XYZ file of C-alpha atoms in Angstrom:
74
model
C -47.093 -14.636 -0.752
C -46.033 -13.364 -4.070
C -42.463 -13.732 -5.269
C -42.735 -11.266 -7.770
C -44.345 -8.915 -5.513
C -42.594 -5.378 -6.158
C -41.854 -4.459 -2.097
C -40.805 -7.944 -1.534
C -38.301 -7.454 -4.284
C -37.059 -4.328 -3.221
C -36.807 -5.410 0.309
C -34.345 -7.957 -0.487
C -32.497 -6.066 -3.302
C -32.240 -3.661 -0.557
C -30.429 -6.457 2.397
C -28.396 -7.777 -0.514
C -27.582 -3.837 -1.087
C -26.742 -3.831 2.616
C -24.609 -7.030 2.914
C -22.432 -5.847 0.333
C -22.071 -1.958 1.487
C -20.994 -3.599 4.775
C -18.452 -6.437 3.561
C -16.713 -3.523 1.777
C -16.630 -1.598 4.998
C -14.581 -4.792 6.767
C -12.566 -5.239 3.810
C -11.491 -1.679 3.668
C -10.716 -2.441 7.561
C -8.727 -5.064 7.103
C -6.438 -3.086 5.071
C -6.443 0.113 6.659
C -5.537 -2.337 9.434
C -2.409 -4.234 7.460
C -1.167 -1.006 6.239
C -0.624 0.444 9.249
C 0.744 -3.068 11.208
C 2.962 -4.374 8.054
C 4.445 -7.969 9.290
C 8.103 -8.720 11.120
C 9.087 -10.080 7.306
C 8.095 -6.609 5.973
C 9.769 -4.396 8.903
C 13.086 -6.498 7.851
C 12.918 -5.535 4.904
C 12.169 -2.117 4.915
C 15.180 -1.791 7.239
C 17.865 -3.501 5.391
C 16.411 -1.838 2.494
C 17.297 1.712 3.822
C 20.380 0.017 4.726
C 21.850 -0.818 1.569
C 20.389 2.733 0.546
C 21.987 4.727 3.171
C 25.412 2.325 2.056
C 25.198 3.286 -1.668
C 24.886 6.994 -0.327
C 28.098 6.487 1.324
C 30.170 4.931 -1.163
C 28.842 7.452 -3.441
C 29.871 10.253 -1.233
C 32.929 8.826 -0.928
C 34.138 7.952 -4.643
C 32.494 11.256 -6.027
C 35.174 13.493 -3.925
C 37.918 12.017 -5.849
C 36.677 11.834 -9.055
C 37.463 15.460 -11.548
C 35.223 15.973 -14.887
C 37.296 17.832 -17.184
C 35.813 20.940 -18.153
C 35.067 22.393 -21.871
C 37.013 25.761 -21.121
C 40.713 26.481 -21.942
């Protein structure tokens, strides 16, 4: 057999074209996967983070009623 014959080349270029095409195909998977199952340490804190957001938003609230801006007219 001929290792520079053209169909032999083209056969493997073509299973090497394959392997790749389908290692993408589980990589893209795996995080289609990990984006929609994030971990117990990401949960956390995405929770506490809202927390402290939905906190600021109070104090703000709060501390903006009894502040006045003077105004520019007499």
């Amino acid at each position: 057999m001929n290792p520079y014959n053209p169909h032999l080349i083209d056969a493997l270029l073509e299973e090497q074209r394959q392997d790749i095409l389908q290692e993408a195909e589980r990589l893209r998977l795996v995080r289609a996967y990990e984006a929609a199952n994030p971990t117990p340490k990401s949960r956390l804190l995405i929770f506490l983070g809202n927390l402290l957001i939905q906190a600021g938003e109070r104090l703000k609230r709060k501390y903006e009623r009894d502040v006045q801006l003077p105004t520019c007219r007499p």
